[in-house]
Amino acid sequence: MAPLPVNILCGYLGAGKTTLLNRLLEQRQERILVMVNDFGDIAIDVSLISLRSADTIQLSNGCICCTMGGGLFEAFERALRFGNKVDRLMIEASGVAEPRRLASFALAEPDLDCRAVVAVTDPQTLPERLADPRIGKVVESQIRGADAVFLSRADIASRASMRRVARLTAGLNPLASQHRALDGVFMQALAAPHDGRSLLALAPERDHQRLFASRTIALGPAPERGRLAEIIERHRHAVHRLKGYVRCAGIERPLLVQLAGGALSLDPAALPEGMQVNRLVAISPDAKALARLEADLGLAVA
Amino acid sequence: MIPTVFSARRIITMDPSRPEATHVMVSSDGRILAVGGPEEMRGRGELRYDERFAEKVLMPGFVEGHAHMMEGSVWRFTYLGHYDRIAPDGRLWKGIGSTNALVERLRDRAGELADGPIIGWGFDPLFVPGDRLSRLDLDRVSTTRPVMVLHSNVHLLTANSVALEMAGYDENTDIPGVVHTEDGALHGELQEMGAMFPVMRRVGASFRSLSGDPEAVWNFARSACRAGVTTSTDLLNELPDDTLADLFAMTGDEGYPLRLVPMLSAMSLPPEAVAVRAKELRARSTDRLRLGGVKIVTDGSIQGFTAQLNAPGFHSGIDNGIWNIAPEALNTLVDELNREGVQMHIHVNGDGASLAAIEALEAALSGHFRPDHRHTLQHCQLADRAQLRRIAALQCCVNLFANHLYYFGDKHYEVTVGPERACRMNPCASALEMGIPLAIHSDAPITPLAPLVTAWCAINRLTDSGRQLGSSERISLDAALNAITLGAAYTLKLDGELGSVEVGKRADFAVLEDDPYVLGPESLREVRVWGTIFGGKPVQAGSF
């Protein structure tokens, strides 16, 4: 049996997780098993509910919602018992859950397939949340641990606050893609595998900080595409992960430069708001390899 | 229906109007009819005299205000901890001091169990010299059966090669928490739940298997009886209907010698449904199954670095502070439960968590003051005097984790919170000085269920290495004995019914071989327990 794909939605209280989840449930054609941290968080759209029992909610589109009140262990065991009756597991994490803890289950368990972790943020309140001494750290870890950041309430938030939050989140997690709508790009991001190792390297965590080094490399204006690719290729074995948006000479649209699993891609992409161009974030277990990459890039394309 | 008169060397009553007695008369339905000397045992009719405790000491049955049913179930695994420990069946398990001793014990158990997985619990590598326990050590136990050692902090485990293979782990595994050695092979240690999960579910050692099946419920009573405990909490239970039916059936058994006080987990239901369920449960209470209280868990643990600490945070080590409930959600829940008149037991280890709970309670009680609410802060290990003054003003109770002083005190002093805060942890004397109702607890199975040991910890504040943590927070023998009887009963709203030896109260006693006042405060933990009298019926430890 193929492992069950898992997505994790995290974000602090009121960030818009449930709204996003409900819209995903409306759109999706597959059978989704939804797992919520506790019953307090279940706010599934009433029009979707067809049956409600003690600890699960059956949705009219065939999806199932269950609680993980009994603890993560039991929740994952129960989810796995659904077997091939479901196509995808969506976890709506509690407002104070760290995605790293949830994702580690899906990464380790052979019967699960960990796909994108999404951090949902409310642009109107995020700066305040991050500054709150009680919960700032959790909110930060949610963004740092995500593959994709969803900025909710794009329709009502002011442009200024959207820009500010886009910048804030890009600063915390330069590797994550940013989204404002449930479009094809977001769906693609949702299906991508979770990038556990490199994201963990960004997080200030004891064991992984020792294992990985990360470095932000500033490029000069308008590097030449072929030359840039050639240099990165030379370092592709030593550098574990690299990502950034670059404006190359003679190319109108910015390029999303990514190195993952030894494969390099440079694709035209829309620049997320607040994202700085010509900065690459690189991660490697070997800090010296990053220094060498920076030196090469600096000499060649500065 | 003839009343029974028990005589004893001494009866410590905890009743200030008659602190000592030698005789107690109990009715056949388990109530105390008279307390005093031989000439005061006058019944309306015939009396039966029971002299078997004439050379022993009676106290009110001890009340454990914070323990878990897991104390009854975890013993199905093999104990590998540092401290000597007695299982519910009375078997003494010596502490483990070396890897060889650990391997030998697991080998013995492998023989006893004949087949299937071999699982250990309670292991603490800090106490075992030499290389860290690895897969290769456990391969010496078995190369054909899975072997798994759960560490005492429950956040780590070490597995043998067979168990690792079952989870699909090999040298190419690149998963956070799966540890490799220098040469790239699997080490065998798995860190944090995610990495542990695939092994635990395949080996058949999930946490669900540690919930309260009938054997666990009976084992819990066996452990309690050995410690002189006649009333104990099970401080976090989802209490679904099938569990509840089991609990009613088992506690309803004539021979079941423990009053159980399970607390409903507030996380198991939508916030607005918690109060409704709690009140419904309260109405179904029996004399042996006391329902209606609610447990809320805020932060993690200090020794696990997951507690919420105010600045300057942890003394050393990495701060992994977690919230199990968002502070805003805590405010809402506390307000709702207080408004509905439901008593709360709020788990708060770090001072950041106790502060959040104090703020939530302040808001809730300002909006809706309930006399005699008895909301209780559980653990509350790092509250400073300023926080205690606020707790006193709110008329809340504290149930402090006195056992931590001995079992984790050195670690707190040296590593987690440093000397100053370690010396004011679990501030029993300050709480009493400010008039805060005080209980002290074991959190069994985290530390052993043994209220006299807990009282010894609160009195002496000595660590395992003999260091004294803050002499000013020591309490007297009288105060400590109160905290494990009436004090704990008060936090459960049961002080009108048990916790002291008084006419009309339940005839629950701890039966002691030694007199705590003769052995004295320094030696209190050496007092031997014969068993209990439960509802007027003697129950010897190990007899059931």
PDB file of N, CA and C in Angstrom, chain B residues 17 62 100 185 258 288 298 331-332 410 487 489 533:
ATOM      1  N   SER B  17      -8.728  19.153  67.699  1.00  0.00           N
ATOM      2  CA  SER B  17      -9.453  19.058  68.960  1.00  0.00           C
ATOM      3  C   SER B  17      -9.131  17.748  69.691  1.00  0.00           C
ATOM      4  N   PHE B  62      -3.828   8.054  53.498  1.00  0.00           N
ATOM      5  CA  PHE B  62      -3.179   9.142  52.764  1.00  0.00           C
ATOM      6  C   PHE B  62      -3.944   9.453  51.483  1.00  0.00           C
ATOM      7  N   ASN B 100      25.877  -3.113  31.633  1.00  0.00           N
ATOM      8  CA  ASN B 100      25.867  -4.577  31.786  1.00  0.00           C
ATOM      9  C   ASN B 100      24.690  -5.049  32.629  1.00  0.00           C
ATOM     10  N   ALA B 185      26.642   4.373  10.861  1.00  0.00           N
ATOM     11  CA  ALA B 185      25.669   3.314  11.138  1.00  0.00           C
ATOM     12  C   ALA B 185      24.592   3.850  12.092  1.00  0.00           C
ATOM     13  N   LEU B 258      -9.683   1.453  47.105  1.00  0.00           N
ATOM     14  CA  LEU B 258      -9.153   2.783  46.799  1.00  0.00           C
ATOM     15  C   LEU B 258     -10.290   3.677  46.312  1.00  0.00           C
ATOM     16  N   ARG B 288     -16.663   5.663  45.904  1.00  0.00           N
ATOM     17  CA  ARG B 288     -15.307   5.249  45.525  1.00  0.00           C
ATOM     18  C   ARG B 288     -14.852   5.818  44.196  1.00  0.00           C
ATOM     19  N   THR B 298      -1.061  23.162  30.817  1.00  0.00           N
ATOM     20  CA  THR B 298      -0.552  24.342  30.109  1.00  0.00           C
ATOM     21  C   THR B 298       0.812  24.089  29.468  1.00  0.00           C
ATOM     22  N   ASN B 331      -7.509  31.468  28.841  1.00  0.00           N
ATOM     23  CA  ASN B 331      -8.375  32.489  29.448  1.00  0.00           C
ATOM     24  C   ASN B 331      -9.848  32.150  29.245  1.00  0.00           C
ATOM     25  N   THR B 332     -10.195  31.773  28.028  1.00  0.00           N
ATOM     26  CA  THR B 332     -11.586  31.476  27.701  1.00  0.00           C
ATOM     27  C   THR B 332     -12.083  30.255  28.479  1.00  0.00           C
ATOM     28  N   ASP B 410      19.255  17.873  42.132  1.00  0.00           N
ATOM     29  CA  ASP B 410      20.626  18.160  41.696  1.00  0.00           C
ATOM     30  C   ASP B 410      20.653  18.668  40.265  1.00  0.00           C
ATOM     31  N   GLY B 487      -4.788  18.210  53.742  1.00  0.00           N
ATOM     32  CA  GLY B 487      -4.424  19.222  52.747  1.00  0.00           C
ATOM     33  C   GLY B 487      -4.784  18.766  51.354  1.00  0.00           C
ATOM     34  N   ALA B 489      -6.850  16.320  50.619  1.00  0.00           N
ATOM     35  CA  ALA B 489      -8.309  16.112  50.561  1.00  0.00           C
ATOM     36  C   ALA B 489      -9.023  17.435  50.275  1.00  0.00           C
ATOM     37  N   ILE B 533      -6.617   0.497  56.210  1.00  0.00           N
ATOM     38  CA  ILE B 533      -7.984   0.084  56.529  1.00  0.00           C
ATOM     39  C   ILE B 533      -8.851   0.904  55.590  1.00  0.00           C
TER      40      ILE B 533
END
